[in-house]
PDB file of C-alpha atoms in Angstrom:
ATOM      1  CA  MET A   1     -20.949 -28.792  37.384  1.00 38.00           C
ATOM      2  CA  ASN A   2     -17.442 -30.054  37.075  1.00 43.00           C
ATOM      3  CA  GLY A   3     -16.256 -28.406  40.342  1.00 47.00           C
ATOM      4  CA  ARG A   4     -13.684 -26.101  38.476  1.00 57.00           C
ATOM      5  CA  CYS A   5     -13.760 -22.492  39.823  1.00 77.00           C
ATOM      6  CA  VAL A   6     -13.490 -19.893  36.978  1.00 85.00           C
ATOM      7  CA  ILE A   7     -12.422 -16.564  38.175  1.00 92.00           C
ATOM      8  CA  THR A   8     -13.827 -13.883  36.014  1.00 93.00           C
ATOM      9  CA  VAL A   9     -12.853  -9.872  35.323  1.00 93.00           C
ATOM     10  CA  GLY A  10     -15.923  -9.258  37.507  1.00 93.00           C
ATOM     11  CA  ASP A  11     -14.528 -10.805  40.456  1.00 92.00           C
ATOM     12  CA  LEU A  12     -11.337  -8.878  40.089  1.00 93.00           C
ATOM     13  CA  GLY A  13     -12.954  -5.573  39.643  1.00 92.00           C
ATOM     14  CA  GLU A  14     -11.501  -2.734  37.476  1.00 90.00           C
ATOM     15  CA  PHE A  15      -8.314  -1.971  39.236  1.00 90.00           C
ATOM     16  CA  GLY A  16      -7.655  -5.810  39.760  1.00 92.00           C
ATOM     17  CA  VAL A  17      -8.113  -6.168  36.046  1.00 91.00           C
ATOM     18  CA  ILE A  18      -5.901  -3.401  35.138  1.00 91.00           C
ATOM     19  CA  ALA A  19      -3.156  -4.668  37.710  1.00 92.00           C
ATOM     20  CA  ARG A  20      -3.487  -8.092  36.083  1.00 93.00           C
ATOM     21  CA  ILE A  21      -2.740  -6.931  32.741  1.00 93.00           C
ATOM     22  CA  ALA A  22       0.204  -4.464  33.582  1.00 92.00           C
ATOM     23  CA  GLY A  23       1.771  -7.358  35.517  1.00 92.00           C
ATOM     24  CA  ARG A  24       2.204  -9.173  32.324  1.00 94.00           C
ATOM     25  CA  LEU A  25       3.495  -6.399  30.255  1.00 93.00           C
ATOM     26  CA  PRO A  26       7.544  -5.629  30.524  1.00 93.00           C
ATOM     27  CA  GLN A  27       8.451  -2.530  28.749  1.00 95.00           C
ATOM     28  CA  GLY A  28      10.923  -1.679  26.107  1.00 93.00           C
ATOM     29  CA  ARG A  29      13.744   0.710  25.696  1.00 92.00           C
ATOM     30  CA  ALA A  30      11.538   3.255  24.074  1.00 94.00           C
ATOM     31  CA  VAL A  31       9.301   3.523  27.123  1.00 96.00           C
ATOM     32  CA  LEU A  32      10.317   6.350  29.510  1.00 96.00           C
ATOM     33  CA  LEU A  33       7.270   5.833  31.914  1.00 96.00           C
ATOM     34  CA  GLY A  34       4.860   2.794  31.394  1.00 94.00           C
ATOM     35  CA  PRO A  35       1.376   1.676  32.895  1.00 93.00           C
ATOM     36  CA  GLY A  36       0.361   3.223  36.075  1.00 89.00           C
ATOM     37  CA  ASP A  37       0.300   6.953  35.710  1.00 92.00           C
ATOM     38  CA  ASP A  38      -2.194   9.260  33.769  1.00 93.00           C
ATOM     39  CA  ALA A  39      -0.553   8.624  30.771  1.00 95.00           C
ATOM     40  CA  ALA A  40       2.546   6.813  29.297  1.00 95.00           C
ATOM     41  CA  VAL A  41       5.773   8.495  28.141  1.00 97.00           C
ATOM     42  CA  VAL A  42       7.443   7.348  24.919  1.00 96.00           C
ATOM     43  CA  SER A  43      10.651   8.406  23.546  1.00 95.00           C
ATOM     44  CA  ALA A  44      10.513   9.653  19.882  1.00 92.00           C
ATOM     45  CA  PRO A  45      13.946  10.312  18.825  1.00 93.00           C
ATOM     46  CA  ASP A  46      12.972  11.702  15.449  1.00 94.00           C
ATOM     47  CA  GLY A  47      10.964  14.277  16.794  1.00 95.00           C
ATOM     48  CA  ARG A  48       8.015  13.359  14.968  1.00 96.00           C
ATOM     49  CA  VAL A  49       5.460  10.742  16.195  1.00 97.00           C
ATOM     50  CA  VAL A  50       3.523   8.163  13.561  1.00 98.00           C
ATOM     51  CA  VAL A  51       0.174   7.647  15.345  1.00 98.00           C
ATOM     52  CA  THR A  52      -2.543   5.160  13.959  1.00 98.00           C
ATOM     53  CA  THR A  53      -5.770   3.493  15.746  1.00 97.00           C
ATOM     54  CA  ASP A  54      -8.041   0.647  15.142  1.00 96.00           C
ATOM     55  CA  LEU A  55     -11.386  -0.772  16.662  1.00 95.00           C
ATOM     56  CA  LEU A  56     -12.243  -4.567  16.806  1.00 96.00           C
ATOM     57  CA  ILE A  57     -15.702  -5.674  17.979  1.00 96.00           C
ATOM     58  CA  GLU A  58     -16.576  -9.306  18.805  1.00 96.00           C
ATOM     59  CA  GLY A  59     -18.856 -10.851  16.151  1.00 92.00           C
ATOM     60  CA  ARG A  60     -17.759  -8.372  13.765  1.00 91.00           C
ATOM     61  CA  HIS A  61     -13.944  -8.652  13.480  1.00 91.00           C
ATOM     62  CA  PHE A  62     -13.525 -11.875  15.554  1.00 93.00           C
ATOM     63  CA  ARG A  63     -15.300 -14.662  17.135  1.00 93.00           C
ATOM     64  CA  ARG A  64     -14.366 -16.186  20.470  1.00 93.00           C
ATOM     65  CA  ASP A  65     -15.496 -19.490  19.428  1.00 92.00           C
ATOM     66  CA  TRP A  66     -13.230 -19.328  16.312  1.00 91.00           C
ATOM     67  CA  SER A  67     -10.243 -17.650  17.817  1.00 95.00           C
ATOM     68  CA  SER A  68      -8.204 -17.935  21.332  1.00 97.00           C
ATOM     69  CA  GLY A  69      -7.712 -14.702  23.329  1.00 97.00           C
ATOM     70  CA  TYR A  70      -3.986 -15.014  22.432  1.00 98.00           C
ATOM     71  CA  ASP A  71      -4.941 -15.165  18.481  1.00 97.00           C
ATOM     72  CA  ILE A  72      -7.256 -11.942  18.978  1.00 97.00           C
ATOM     73  CA  GLY A  73      -4.460 -10.408  21.013  1.00 98.00           C
ATOM     74  CA  ARG A  74      -1.826 -10.944  18.172  1.00 98.00           C
ATOM     75  CA  LYS A  75      -4.423  -9.833  15.509  1.00 97.00           C
ATOM     76  CA  ALA A  76      -5.453  -6.740  17.137  1.00 97.00           C
ATOM     77  CA  ALA A  77      -1.611  -5.461  17.692  1.00 98.00           C
ATOM     78  CA  ALA A  78      -0.839  -6.827  14.337  1.00 98.00           C
ATOM     79  CA  GLN A  79      -3.018  -4.667  12.274  1.00 96.00           C
ATOM     80  CA  ASN A  80      -1.839  -1.432  13.786  1.00 98.00           C
ATOM     81  CA  LEU A  81       1.751  -2.117  13.985  1.00 98.00           C
ATOM     82  CA  SER A  82       1.481  -2.893  10.150  1.00 98.00           C
ATOM     83  CA  ASP A  83      -0.005   0.374   9.679  1.00 98.00           C
ATOM     84  CA  VAL A  84       2.851   2.050  11.316  1.00 98.00           C
ATOM     85  CA  VAL A  85       5.360   0.153   9.335  1.00 98.00           C
ATOM     86  CA  ALA A  86       3.341   1.132   6.261  1.00 98.00           C
ATOM     87  CA  MET A  87       4.517   4.757   6.748  1.00 98.00           C
ATOM     88  CA  GLY A  88       8.291   3.576   6.807  1.00 98.00           C
ATOM     89  CA  ALA A  89       8.291   3.791  10.603  1.00 98.00           C
ATOM     90  CA  ASP A  90       9.429   1.828  13.467  1.00 97.00           C
ATOM     91  CA  PRO A  91       6.702   0.933  15.996  1.00 98.00           C
ATOM     92  CA  THR A  92       7.529   2.105  19.557  1.00 97.00           C
ATOM     93  CA  GLY A  93       4.366   1.351  21.603  1.00 98.00           C
ATOM     94  CA  ILE A  94       0.672   0.611  21.608  1.00 98.00           C
ATOM     95  CA  VAL A  95      -2.116   1.450  24.078  1.00 98.00           C
ATOM     96  CA  VAL A  96      -5.096  -0.633  24.226  1.00 97.00           C
ATOM     97  CA  GLY A  97      -8.887   0.379  25.257  1.00 97.00           C
ATOM     98  CA  LEU A  98     -10.820  -2.796  26.416  1.00 97.00           C
ATOM     99  CA  GLY A  99     -14.500  -3.389  26.858  1.00 97.00           C
ATOM    100  CA  LEU A 100     -15.167  -6.701  28.386  1.00 96.00           C
ATOM    101  CA  PRO A 101     -18.057  -8.603  29.596  1.00 96.00           C
ATOM    102  CA  ALA A 102     -18.114  -9.206  33.385  1.00 94.00           C
ATOM    103  CA  ASP A 103     -18.176 -12.875  32.942  1.00 94.00           C
ATOM    104  CA  ALA A 104     -15.022 -13.044  30.820  1.00 94.00           C
ATOM    105  CA  ALA A 105     -12.583 -15.695  32.366  1.00 95.00           C
ATOM    106  CA  THR A 106      -9.303 -13.950  33.720  1.00 95.00           C
ATOM    107  CA  GLY A 107      -7.609 -17.078  31.853  1.00 96.00           C
ATOM    108  CA  TRP A 108      -8.755 -15.724  28.389  1.00 96.00           C
ATOM    109  CA  LEU A 109      -7.657 -12.067  29.433  1.00 96.00           C
ATOM    110  CA  ASP A 110      -4.264 -13.488  30.220  1.00 97.00           C
ATOM    111  CA  GLU A 111      -4.396 -14.859  26.616  1.00 97.00           C
ATOM    112  CA  LEU A 112      -5.333 -11.720  25.246  1.00 97.00           C
ATOM    113  CA  THR A 113      -2.507  -9.617  27.257  1.00 97.00           C
ATOM    114  CA  ASP A 114       0.066 -12.173  25.978  1.00 98.00           C
ATOM    115  CA  GLY A 115      -1.197 -12.069  22.372  1.00 98.00           C
ATOM    116  CA  PHE A 116      -0.613  -8.086  22.498  1.00 98.00           C
ATOM    117  CA  ARG A 117       2.662  -8.462  24.359  1.00 98.00           C
ATOM    118  CA  ASP A 118       4.117 -10.956  22.104  1.00 98.00           C
ATOM    119  CA  GLU A 119       3.286  -9.365  18.570  1.00 98.00           C
ATOM    120  CA  CYS A 120       4.454  -6.004  19.972  1.00 98.00           C
ATOM    121  CA  ASP A 121       7.965  -7.848  20.926  1.00 97.00           C
ATOM    122  CA  LEU A 122       8.172  -8.753  17.232  1.00 98.00           C
ATOM    123  CA  VAL A 123       8.834  -5.177  16.402  1.00 98.00           C
ATOM    124  CA  GLY A 124      10.561  -3.870  19.692  1.00 96.00           C
ATOM    125  CA  ALA A 125       7.426  -2.164  20.923  1.00 97.00           C
ATOM    126  CA  SER A 126       5.614  -2.406  24.129  1.00 97.00           C
ATOM    127  CA  VAL A 127       2.195  -1.964  25.424  1.00 97.00           C
ATOM    128  CA  VAL A 128       2.396   1.064  27.356  1.00 97.00           C
ATOM    129  CA  GLY A 129      -1.124   1.544  28.918  1.00 95.00           C
ATOM    130  CA  GLY A 130      -4.902   1.622  27.933  1.00 94.00           C
ATOM    131  CA  ASP A 131      -8.188   1.783  29.744  1.00 94.00           C
ATOM    132  CA  ILE A 132     -10.819  -0.827  30.487  1.00 94.00           C
ATOM    133  CA  THR A 133     -14.478  -0.823  30.863  1.00 95.00           C
ATOM    134  CA  ARG A 134     -17.510  -3.240  31.175  1.00 95.00           C
ATOM    135  CA  CYS A 135     -19.257  -4.073  27.940  1.00 96.00           C
ATOM    136  CA  ASP A 136     -21.718  -6.673  26.642  1.00 96.00           C
ATOM    137  CA  LEU A 137     -19.291  -7.954  23.958  1.00 96.00           C
ATOM    138  CA  VAL A 138     -15.558  -7.698  23.858  1.00 97.00           C
ATOM    139  CA  VAL A 139     -14.397  -4.338  22.014  1.00 98.00           C
ATOM    140  CA  ILE A 140     -10.661  -3.569  21.495  1.00 98.00           C
ATOM    141  CA  GLY A 141      -9.355  -0.328  20.451  1.00 98.00           C
ATOM    142  CA  VAL A 142      -5.614  -0.163  19.732  1.00 98.00           C
ATOM    143  CA  THR A 143      -3.483   2.938  18.998  1.00 98.00           C
ATOM    144  CA  ALA A 144      -0.088   2.381  18.028  1.00 98.00           C
ATOM    145  CA  LEU A 145       2.903   4.708  17.692  1.00 98.00           C
ATOM    146  CA  GLY A 146       6.036   4.859  15.685  1.00 98.00           C
ATOM    147  CA  ASP A 147       9.288   6.899  15.127  1.00 97.00           C
ATOM    148  CA  LEU A 148      10.695   7.515  11.566  1.00 97.00           C
ATOM    149  CA  GLY A 149      14.080   7.413  12.487  1.00 94.00           C
ATOM    150  CA  GLY A 150      15.035  10.115  10.196  1.00 95.00           C
ATOM    151  CA  ARG A 151      13.261   9.126   7.307  1.00 94.00           C
ATOM    152  CA  ALA A 152      10.520  10.824   5.171  1.00 96.00           C
ATOM    153  CA  PRO A 153       7.029   9.128   5.728  1.00 98.00           C
ATOM    154  CA  VAL A 154       5.921   7.128   2.858  1.00 98.00           C
ATOM    155  CA  THR A 155       2.320   8.152   1.889  1.00 98.00           C
ATOM    156  CA  ARG A 156       0.009   6.981  -0.574  1.00 98.00           C
ATOM    157  CA  SER A 157       0.233  10.016  -2.760  1.00 97.00           C
ATOM    158  CA  GLY A 158       3.883   9.680  -4.253  1.00 97.00           C
ATOM    159  CA  ALA A 159       3.271   6.942  -6.940  1.00 98.00           C
ATOM    160  CA  ARG A 160       4.646   8.157 -10.643  1.00 98.00           C
ATOM    161  CA  PRO A 161       3.889   6.685 -13.876  1.00 98.00           C
ATOM    162  CA  GLY A 162       6.947   4.347 -14.415  1.00 98.00           C
ATOM    163  CA  ASP A 163       7.240   3.144 -11.060  1.00 98.00           C
ATOM    164  CA  ALA A 164       7.099  -0.565 -10.387  1.00 98.00           C
ATOM    165  CA  VAL A 165       4.115  -2.091  -8.089  1.00 98.00           C
ATOM    166  CA  ALA A 166       5.535  -4.590  -5.467  1.00 98.00           C
ATOM    167  CA  VAL A 167       4.030  -6.721  -2.561  1.00 98.00           C
ATOM    168  CA  ALA A 168       5.444  -8.010   0.367  1.00 98.00           C
ATOM    169  CA  GLY A 169       3.826 -10.720   2.956  1.00 98.00           C
ATOM    170  CA  ARG A 170       1.037 -13.063   2.247  1.00 97.00           C
ATOM    171  CA  LEU A 171      -2.192 -12.378   0.234  1.00 98.00           C
ATOM    172  CA  GLY A 172      -5.494 -14.189   0.177  1.00 97.00           C
ATOM    173  CA  TYR A 173      -4.671 -16.460   3.193  1.00 97.00           C
ATOM    174  CA  ALA A 174      -6.775 -14.895   5.692  1.00 97.00           C
ATOM    175  CA  ALA A 175      -9.757 -14.544   3.287  1.00 96.00           C
ATOM    176  CA  ALA A 176      -9.128 -18.356   2.344  1.00 97.00           C
ATOM    177  CA  GLY A 177      -9.438 -19.121   5.836  1.00 96.00           C
ATOM    178  CA  LEU A 178     -12.568 -17.220   6.603  1.00 95.00           C
ATOM    179  CA  ALA A 179     -14.400 -18.786   3.798  1.00 96.00           C
ATOM    180  CA  LEU A 180     -13.455 -22.149   5.261  1.00 96.00           C
ATOM    181  CA  PHE A 181     -14.727 -21.227   8.315  1.00 93.00           C
ATOM    182  CA  ARG A 182     -17.822 -20.019   7.118  1.00 93.00           C
ATOM    183  CA  GLU A 183     -18.478 -23.612   5.534  1.00 95.00           C
ATOM    184  CA  GLY A 184     -17.540 -25.253   8.835  1.00 93.00           C
ATOM    185  CA  LEU A 185     -14.274 -26.643   7.343  1.00 91.00           C
ATOM    186  CA  ASN A 186     -11.000 -27.062   9.464  1.00 85.00           C
ATOM    187  CA  GLY A 187      -8.529 -27.177   6.563  1.00 82.00           C
ATOM    188  CA  PRO A 188      -6.097 -26.505   5.218  1.00 93.00           C
ATOM    189  CA  PRO A 189      -4.538 -25.318   8.562  1.00 94.00           C
ATOM    190  CA  GLU A 190      -2.379 -22.854   7.485  1.00 96.00           C
ATOM    191  CA  LEU A 191      -5.333 -20.748   5.916  1.00 97.00           C
ATOM    192  CA  ILE A 192      -7.584 -21.267   9.090  1.00 95.00           C
ATOM    193  CA  GLU A 193      -4.637 -20.069  11.070  1.00 95.00           C
ATOM    194  CA  ALA A 194      -3.930 -16.998   8.856  1.00 96.00           C
ATOM    195  CA  HIS A 195      -7.597 -15.739   9.597  1.00 94.00           C
ATOM    196  CA  ARG A 196      -7.028 -16.059  13.359  1.00 95.00           C
ATOM    197  CA  ARG A 197      -3.478 -14.416  13.031  1.00 95.00           C
ATOM    198  CA  PRO A 198      -1.910 -12.230  10.542  1.00 96.00           C
ATOM    199  CA  HIS A 199       1.745 -12.350   9.920  1.00 97.00           C
ATOM    200  CA  PRO A 200       2.703  -8.701   8.689  1.00 98.00           C
ATOM    201  CA  PRO A 201       6.067  -8.320   7.083  1.00 98.00           C
ATOM    202  CA  TYR A 202       7.052  -5.755   9.481  1.00 98.00           C
ATOM    203  CA  ALA A 203      10.841  -5.328   8.635  1.00 98.00           C
ATOM    204  CA  ARG A 204       9.798  -4.714   5.032  1.00 98.00           C
ATOM    205  CA  GLY A 205       8.034  -1.245   5.770  1.00 98.00           C
ATOM    206  CA  PRO A 206      11.195   0.580   6.897  1.00 97.00           C
ATOM    207  CA  GLU A 207      13.336  -1.476   4.199  1.00 98.00           C
ATOM    208  CA  ALA A 208      10.978  -0.043   1.337  1.00 98.00           C
ATOM    209  CA  ALA A 209      11.270   3.622   2.669  1.00 97.00           C
ATOM    210  CA  ALA A 210      15.158   3.267   2.782  1.00 97.00           C
ATOM    211  CA  LEU A 211      14.985   2.135  -0.659  1.00 97.00           C
ATOM    212  CA  GLY A 212      13.228   5.161  -1.792  1.00 98.00           C
ATOM    213  CA  ALA A 213       9.365   3.733  -2.186  1.00 98.00           C
ATOM    214  CA  THR A 214       7.503   6.478  -3.646  1.00 98.00           C
ATOM    215  CA  ALA A 215       4.018   5.236  -2.042  1.00 98.00           C
ATOM    216  CA  MET A 216       3.067   2.471   0.438  1.00 98.00           C
ATOM    217  CA  LEU A 217       0.226   1.207   2.070  1.00 98.00           C
ATOM    218  CA  ASP A 218      -0.877  -1.809   4.449  1.00 97.00           C
ATOM    219  CA  VAL A 219      -3.322  -4.381   2.536  1.00 97.00           C
ATOM    220  CA  SER A 220      -6.022  -4.781   5.041  1.00 95.00           C
ATOM    221  CA  ASP A 221      -9.306  -4.511   2.873  1.00 94.00           C
ATOM    222  CA  GLY A 222      -7.942  -6.325  -0.347  1.00 96.00           C
ATOM    223  CA  LEU A 223      -5.007  -5.481  -2.638  1.00 97.00           C
ATOM    224  CA  LEU A 224      -7.344  -4.128  -5.406  1.00 96.00           C
ATOM    225  CA  GLN A 225      -9.327  -1.760  -3.249  1.00 96.00           C
ATOM    226  CA  ASP A 226      -6.118  -0.771  -1.095  1.00 97.00           C
ATOM    227  CA  LEU A 227      -3.943   0.132  -4.328  1.00 98.00           C
ATOM    228  CA  GLY A 228      -7.009   2.040  -5.624  1.00 97.00           C
ATOM    229  CA  HIS A 229      -6.251   4.447  -2.803  1.00 97.00           C
ATOM    230  CA  VAL A 230      -2.888   4.875  -4.096  1.00 98.00           C
ATOM    231  CA  ALA A 231      -4.053   5.400  -7.689  1.00 98.00           C
ATOM    232  CA  GLU A 232      -6.384   8.220  -6.284  1.00 97.00           C
ATOM    233  CA  ALA A 233      -3.819   9.803  -3.816  1.00 98.00           C
ATOM    234  CA  SER A 234      -1.384   9.846  -6.553  1.00 98.00           C
ATOM    235  CA  GLY A 235      -3.545  10.584  -9.650  1.00 98.00           C
ATOM    236  CA  VAL A 236      -2.209   7.554 -11.464  1.00 98.00           C
ATOM    237  CA  GLY A 237      -3.243   4.226 -12.922  1.00 98.00           C
ATOM    238  CA  LEU A 238      -1.983   0.932 -11.910  1.00 98.00           C
ATOM    239  CA  VAL A 239      -1.780  -2.267 -14.018  1.00 98.00           C
ATOM    240  CA  LEU A 240      -1.077  -5.425 -12.358  1.00 97.00           C
ATOM    241  CA  ASP A 241      -0.023  -8.758 -13.941  1.00 97.00           C
ATOM    242  CA  PRO A 242      -2.002 -11.654 -12.701  1.00 96.00           C
ATOM    243  CA  GLU A 243       0.965 -14.168 -13.945  1.00 96.00           C
ATOM    244  CA  ALA A 244       2.946 -12.452 -10.801  1.00 97.00           C
ATOM    245  CA  PHE A 245       0.993 -13.780  -7.991  1.00 97.00           C
ATOM    246  CA  THR A 246       1.707 -17.006  -6.639  1.00 94.00           C
ATOM    247  CA  ILE A 247      -0.972 -19.024  -5.601  1.00 96.00           C
ATOM    248  CA  PRO A 248      -0.071 -21.812  -3.000  1.00 96.00           C
ATOM    249  CA  TYR A 249      -1.351 -25.304  -3.305  1.00 96.00           C
ATOM    250  CA  ALA A 250      -3.205 -25.063  -0.156  1.00 96.00           C
ATOM    251  CA  MET A 251      -5.339 -22.094  -1.484  1.00 97.00           C
ATOM    252  CA  ARG A 252      -5.646 -24.042  -4.634  1.00 97.00           C
ATOM    253  CA  ASP A 253      -6.920 -27.020  -2.856  1.00 95.00           C
ATOM    254  CA  ALA A 254      -9.386 -24.952  -0.945  1.00 96.00           C
ATOM    255  CA  ALA A 255     -10.744 -23.016  -3.829  1.00 96.00           C
ATOM    256  CA  ARG A 256     -11.359 -26.553  -5.647  1.00 95.00           C
ATOM    257  CA  LEU A 257     -13.204 -27.485  -2.383  1.00 94.00           C
ATOM    258  CA  LEU A 258     -15.344 -24.271  -2.502  1.00 96.00           C
ATOM    259  CA  ALA A 259     -15.753 -23.973  -6.273  1.00 95.00           C
ATOM    260  CA  VAL A 260     -13.935 -20.439  -6.363  1.00 94.00           C
ATOM    261  CA  ASP A 261     -11.047 -18.765  -8.162  1.00 94.00           C
ATOM    262  CA  PRO A 262      -8.344 -18.237  -5.793  1.00 95.00           C
ATOM    263  CA  LEU A 263      -7.272 -15.376  -7.678  1.00 95.00           C
ATOM    264  CA  GLU A 264     -10.142 -13.597  -6.169  1.00 94.00           C
ATOM    265  CA  TRP A 265      -8.851 -14.247  -2.697  1.00 96.00           C
ATOM    266  CA  VAL A 266      -5.600 -13.096  -3.534  1.00 96.00           C
ATOM    267  CA  LEU A 267      -6.586  -9.819  -5.209  1.00 96.00           C
ATOM    268  CA  SER A 268      -9.857  -9.089  -2.974  1.00 95.00           C
ATOM    269  CA  GLY A 269      -9.089 -10.586   0.199  1.00 95.00           C
ATOM    270  CA  GLY A 270      -8.273  -8.902   3.477  1.00 92.00           C
ATOM    271  CA  ASP A 271      -6.704  -9.294   6.893  1.00 94.00           C
ATOM    272  CA  ASP A 272      -3.462 -10.619   5.606  1.00 97.00           C
ATOM    273  CA  HIS A 273      -1.662  -7.341   6.470  1.00 97.00           C
ATOM    274  CA  ALA A 274       0.800  -7.414   3.488  1.00 98.00           C
ATOM    275  CA  LEU A 275       2.570  -4.368   2.405  1.00 98.00           C
ATOM    276  CA  ALA A 276       2.225  -2.929  -1.261  1.00 98.00           C
ATOM    277  CA  ALA A 277       4.425  -0.169  -2.549  1.00 98.00           C
ATOM    278  CA  THR A 278       5.662   1.507  -5.400  1.00 98.00           C
ATOM    279  CA  PHE A 279       9.430   2.005  -6.367  1.00 98.00           C
ATOM    280  CA  PRO A 280      11.423   3.776  -9.032  1.00 98.00           C
ATOM    281  CA  GLU A 281      11.883   1.384 -11.729  1.00 95.00           C
ATOM    282  CA  ASP A 282      15.721   1.493 -11.395  1.00 96.00           C
ATOM    283  CA  VAL A 283      15.461   0.311  -7.739  1.00 97.00           C
ATOM    284  CA  ARG A 284      16.764  -3.281  -7.148  1.00 96.00           C
ATOM    285  CA  LEU A 285      14.245  -4.997  -4.723  1.00 97.00           C
ATOM    286  CA  PRO A 286      15.577  -7.474  -2.051  1.00 96.00           C
ATOM    287  CA  PRO A 287      14.171 -10.798  -1.421  1.00 95.00           C
ATOM    288  CA  GLY A 288      10.772 -10.434   0.209  1.00 96.00           C
ATOM    289  CA  TRP A 289       9.309  -7.965  -2.313  1.00 98.00           C
ATOM    290  CA  THR A 290       7.707  -9.248  -5.647  1.00 98.00           C
ATOM    291  CA  VAL A 291       7.066  -6.833  -8.576  1.00 98.00           C
ATOM    292  CA  VAL A 292       3.490  -7.430  -9.614  1.00 98.00           C
ATOM    293  CA  GLY A 293       2.653  -4.413 -11.968  1.00 98.00           C
ATOM    294  CA  ILE A 294       3.443  -1.027 -13.154  1.00 98.00           C
ATOM    295  CA  VAL A 295       2.263   2.568 -12.406  1.00 98.00           C
ATOM    296  CA  THR A 296       0.920   4.343 -15.703  1.00 98.00           C
ATOM    297  CA  GLU A 297      -0.869   7.549 -16.607  1.00 97.00           C
ATOM    298  CA  GLY A 298      -4.788   7.347 -16.229  1.00 95.00           C
ATOM    299  CA  THR A 299      -6.821   6.453 -13.135  1.00 94.00           C
ATOM    300  CA  GLY A 300      -7.794   3.254 -11.144  1.00 95.00           C
ATOM    301  CA  VAL A 301      -6.421  -0.290 -10.901  1.00 96.00           C
ATOM    302  CA  GLN A 302      -6.595  -2.891 -13.606  1.00 95.00           C
ATOM    303  CA  VAL A 303      -5.481  -6.565 -13.736  1.00 96.00           C
ATOM    304  CA  ARG A 304      -4.336  -7.426 -17.175  1.00 95.00           C
ATOM    305  CA  GLY A 305      -6.581  -9.673 -18.958  1.00 87.00           C
ATOM    306  CA  VAL A 306      -8.480 -10.649 -15.980  1.00 83.00           C
ATOM    307  CA  SER A 307     -12.076  -9.462 -14.873  1.00 74.00           C
ATOM    308  CA  VAL A 308     -12.165  -9.713 -11.012  1.00 64.00           C
ATOM    309  CA  ASP A 309     -14.223  -8.170  -8.243  1.00 59.00           C
ATOM    310  CA  HIS A 310     -12.507  -4.738  -6.783  1.00 55.00           C
ATOM    311  CA  GLY A 311     -14.713  -4.846  -4.020  1.00 55.00           C
ATOM    312  CA  GLY A 312     -12.576  -5.488  -1.019  1.00 53.00           C
ATOM    313  CA  TRP A 313     -13.768  -5.082   2.527  1.00 46.00           C
ATOM    314  CA  ASP A 314     -16.205  -2.270   3.493  1.00 43.00           C
ATOM    315  CA  HIS A 315     -17.420  -2.099   7.034  1.00 42.00           C
ATOM    316  CA  PHE A 316     -20.853  -0.601   6.108  1.00 35.00           C
ATOM    317  CA  ARG A 317     -21.380  -2.652   3.177  1.00 46.00           C
ATOM    318  CA  GLU A 318     -20.542  -6.103   4.668  1.00 49.00           C
TER     319      GLU A 318
END
């Protein structure tokens, strides 16, 4: 024993935990009524609300010995906020459901809460409420809300032959970091950190909608698998150019160390929460977007001249 007293969520009790969380969460301009009532009230100036939800389970989506509470909070918020911007909307708020072991330290809970708050702050959103219960593992359910600002939602079903296929954000970083973790390796640090916490290109979603994107989605399960959803929903084919993808030196170094092809991480790795979109061929894309292929007649996704694993992530097969 080191004599240090650790206060746990079990010591505080349910309502003490709720009060502790709420005390760390300032509310933004879109919030008309925040935590403390039966439900929150968030403004929706557009008259339509974009809604998405995700579930994260300890040991399945994160490990507390690999990631801090702060990293986990940032990651849980990010993957939902990214889905909102992938519709071309501006995030306004999230609600969080938490299952926590009674012996979870309140310091760890503070870190988790701060992670939620700081990730939301990047897009001007707020944590507006949620629920908490006791659980053997940490379980996090996040529901995110967004406002379209008068824009039409950008779905997966609008891609047309002749459109350009473009991506924004990082690809393959998180997959490379996970591969390094599994082998017990600690570098390169930018790849390790990418697994712990994604960096979605939030501003690019509404920007793509304003530019006339015909289809868009968040890349969470691997670029090839996710673009396959666009191909299926739109009734088109997509052909990607492998030379269009920049593979950073850190990823090349990690690939050599693990004896794998880094292009596999870029094309099939998930959890970076990049954005992929299709645009009319005459649209001039601003910095932040990279054209990587074209929409064609036909079905499915192909990579010109390359045979790669289209698998991506599947919760019931991994």
